[in-house]
Amino acid sequence: MSGHVLALSGGVGGAKLAAGLAAVLSPEDLTIAVNTGDDFEHLGLTICPDIDSVTYAMAGLNDTERGWGVAGETWQAMAMLRALGEEDWFNLGDRDLGMHLARSWRLRAGETLSQVTTRLTQGLGIAHAIVPMSDDPVRTQVVTADGILDFQHYFVREQCRPVARAIRFDGVPGARPSRPLAAALARPDLAAVIVCPSNPYLSVDPILAVDGVREALRNRSVPLVVVSPLVGGKALKGPLGKLLAELGAEANNLAIARHYSGLADHLIIDEADAGDAEGLRALGLSVTITGTVMCEANDRERLARVALAAARIELEDHGAR
Amino acid sequence: MSGHVLALSGGVGGAKLAAGLAAVLSPEDLTIAVNTGDDFEHLGLTICPDIDSVTYAMAGLNDTERGWGVAGETWQAMAMLRALGEEDWFNLGDRDLGMHLARSWRLRAGETLSQVTTRLTQGLGIAHAIVPMSDDPVRTQVVTADGILDFQHYFVREQCRPVARAIRFDGVPGARPSRPLAAALARPDLAAVIVCPSNPYLSVDPILAVDGVREALRNRSVPLVVVSPLVGGKALKGPLGKLLAELGAEANNLAIARHYSGLADHLIIDEADAGDAEGLRALGLSVTITGTVMCEANDRERLARVALAAARIELEDHGAR
């Protein structure tokens, strides 16, 4: 390998590419920095949805049918909580709960989120570094006509019903990059930055908003490759599509390119969006058109190789891991 | 009904009689005060085994085959905790975990254990008052040749292997009775105290050790009926038998009568221990000999009626509830 790769990831979509990168890069060659803006406190637990999505995908525990959470999940604790009259708007699976419990009590005992994440991912046999963007709390909030809502309250509890006016990240400025993210950004052998196919506004922006991260990426001397989360302009549909439409965010790759203006060198877009390529090139970006839908491990690895090639990372023939 | 009944209970055995009393007494006529000496903190959760046993028995959720915990229990969270490398010596069921979670976060939010217990038992549809002996932490500890061990550490983690030298209750003196226990003790219409068939040394002594409880019971003017936990001198066998034998506690009703000397008026003993009756009467106690094994709801109700009759409580013909 020709250097270290830093990947930035949100939840499910990003997690798949992160797992693909881990399949082709050795642990010492990859740092996966994960959005913690979606984290929240619920029933005394600290829940980190994106770290968990990446962790479950990397450990092969993710539920591929449901698309989120742990495979083979059950909901017995939730049924008891409901019977006890506790809030049940956030569905806590039993296996997932083991993760939340372990994290929460370790945090309460004084470990940082970085330390806890290292401990728990290693516990599951993950050799690659999954690191939170920050050990300081950053909380994505939606400014709505009904007031400011924490992201999970807006997204899960209110099902995105309130009209959105803005997205804000509570805790920035002031949130420092986690030690392992700061270390990855400062590595003399840093060779590339890959932005995984995660929502730019909700999953990647919080990472960029952490103190010094955007500046460090602007001043980098290595390729920054963005894998678009769009497939036929569709990823912004669904409940999040409503939010982003209300904020005037467009669901096309030109909007994404403008969003990452000054940061991205290269955009990887889906074949369904091939028509965007010319406009992207006119903005000064290089472009790769490929299939970006990752159904199976093969798809994840292939897209990881495409992203690394776009970043001019040479993989040894025998791969890694 | 001719007044209010205060029942003192430990875990499983006591819980059965508590459920029987609740079946024949209306909610306003019964307070069930429960041992909290077995409570402990584990993985950030506050676990109250005896309150839970009484709650599950009263709500009809108890697992009658296994003899403890919730019926239909599963262990998925535990499997995840184990995979994550967390301590797994205390087996946390998924449904049980819902209870621990609800309690723990309410306590952390500032509610007292009494308030939380009222909230959660009412949530499960229990109309009768299940109250902790104290809102202040009392922790049963076993002084062993290997040092002082918290009760659950001794009992579950160490499987009672260390040689016991003494039992102590950390937190007393200084632990005040919970408000509802103090209120029950002070009721002008208090008509009887029933000590449920729980271990005198491990489950009832902590209740008596709470500030002022033993004195209040000594100074009472109403009958105090003890339902013996022994059946053929056998209840002190098993792992706890080892502990109690090491402390010189004898497994017979005369030892139990001496233990409650100055408190008990009446002892209810099992038919298998009928031979103890003469000695008990010689100690000045009145005695009822009956079947005390409670397999089904019928058994629990029948024993409850026997205990109330021994306490000279007259039940209206139509019963209650």
Short mmCIF file of C-alpha atoms in Angstrom, two decimals, chain A residues 42-45 56 61 70 72-74 76-81 83-87 92 94-106 108 119-121 123-125, chain B residues 42-45 56 61 70 72-74 76-81 83-87 92 94-106 108 119-121 123-125:
data_model
loop_
_atom_site.label_atom_id
_atom_site.label_comp_id
_atom_site.label_asym_id
_atom_site.label_seq_id
_atom_site.Cartn_x
_atom_site.Cartn_y
_atom_site.Cartn_z
CA HIS A 42 -32.48 7.87 25.54
CA LEU A 43 -33.64 6.07 28.67
CA GLY A 44 -30.21 6.70 30.17
CA LEU A 45 -28.40 5.13 27.21
CA TYR A 56 -22.37 -4.06 12.64
CA LEU A 61 -23.75 -8.56 12.08
CA VAL A 70 -28.46 -6.31 13.95
CA GLY A 72 -31.58 -11.90 14.17
CA GLU A 73 -32.81 -9.03 16.32
CA THR A 74 -35.64 -9.43 18.86
CA GLN A 76 -38.39 -8.25 24.19
CA ALA A 77 -36.86 -5.48 26.28
CA MET A 78 -38.83 -2.99 24.20
CA ALA A 79 -42.06 -4.86 24.91
CA MET A 80 -41.33 -4.69 28.63
CA LEU A 81 -40.48 -0.99 28.45
CA ALA A 83 -45.66 -2.40 29.27
CA LEU A 84 -44.00 -0.29 31.96
CA GLY A 85 -45.27 2.87 30.30
CA GLU A 86 -41.89 4.09 29.08
CA GLU A 87 -41.35 5.91 25.80
CA LEU A 92 -34.47 -0.71 20.79
CA ASP A 94 -32.36 -6.67 22.37
CA ARG A 95 -29.00 -7.32 20.72
CA ASP A 96 -28.58 -3.64 19.94
CA LEU A 97 -29.33 -2.94 23.59
CA GLY A 98 -26.30 -5.00 24.61
CA MET A 99 -24.20 -2.54 22.58
CA HIS A 100 -25.91 0.55 24.05
CA LEU A 101 -25.53 -0.80 27.57
CA ALA A 102 -21.85 -1.61 27.19
CA ARG A 103 -21.12 1.79 25.65
CA SER A 104 -23.19 3.75 28.15
CA TRP A 105 -21.73 2.29 31.27
CA ARG A 106 -18.16 2.56 29.96
CA ARG A 108 -20.22 6.80 32.55
CA ARG A 119 -12.86 -1.52 23.02
CA LEU A 120 -16.23 -2.63 21.66
CA THR A 121 -15.24 -2.96 18.01
CA GLY A 123 -14.44 -7.07 21.22
CA LEU A 124 -16.39 -7.97 18.10
CA GLY A 125 -13.19 -8.93 16.33
CA HIS B 42 -24.13 -3.71 37.34
CA LEU B 43 -23.18 -2.36 33.90
CA GLY B 44 -24.66 0.97 34.94
CA LEU B 45 -28.01 -0.58 35.88
CA TYR B 56 -43.28 -10.26 38.44
CA LEU B 61 -45.18 -12.47 34.71
CA VAL B 70 -39.78 -13.35 33.73
CA GLY B 72 -40.80 -16.25 28.12
CA GLU B 73 -37.42 -14.69 28.77
CA THR B 74 -34.69 -14.50 26.11
CA GLN B 76 -30.03 -11.75 23.29
CA ALA B 77 -28.66 -8.61 24.95
CA MET B 78 -26.56 -10.86 27.19
CA ALA B 79 -25.12 -12.63 24.14
CA MET B 80 -24.13 -9.27 22.67
CA LEU B 81 -22.60 -8.11 25.95
CA ALA B 83 -19.46 -10.88 22.46
CA LEU B 84 -18.36 -7.35 23.37
CA GLY B 85 -16.20 -8.70 26.18
CA GLU B 86 -18.33 -7.36 29.03
CA GLU B 87 -18.87 -9.20 32.30
CA LEU B 92 -29.59 -10.42 32.32
CA ASP B 94 -34.04 -9.24 27.69
CA ARG B 95 -37.45 -8.65 29.30
CA ASP B 96 -35.85 -8.20 32.71
CA LEU B 97 -33.52 -5.69 31.11
CA GLY B 98 -36.49 -3.54 30.14
CA MET B 99 -37.30 -3.32 33.86
CA HIS B 100 -33.72 -2.54 34.89
CA LEU B 101 -33.43 0.12 32.19
CA ALA B 102 -36.66 1.83 33.16
CA ARG B 103 -35.75 1.81 36.84
CA SER B 104 -32.17 2.94 36.31
CA TRP B 105 -32.89 5.92 34.15
CA ARG B 106 -35.76 7.09 36.38
CA ARG B 108 -30.79 8.77 37.58
CA ARG B 119 -44.58 3.99 38.72
CA LEU B 120 -43.36 0.70 37.29
CA THR B 121 -45.66 -1.61 39.25
CA GLY B 123 -47.42 0.47 34.74
CA LEU B 124 -47.77 -3.31 34.89
CA GLY B 125 -51.30 -2.97 36.25
#
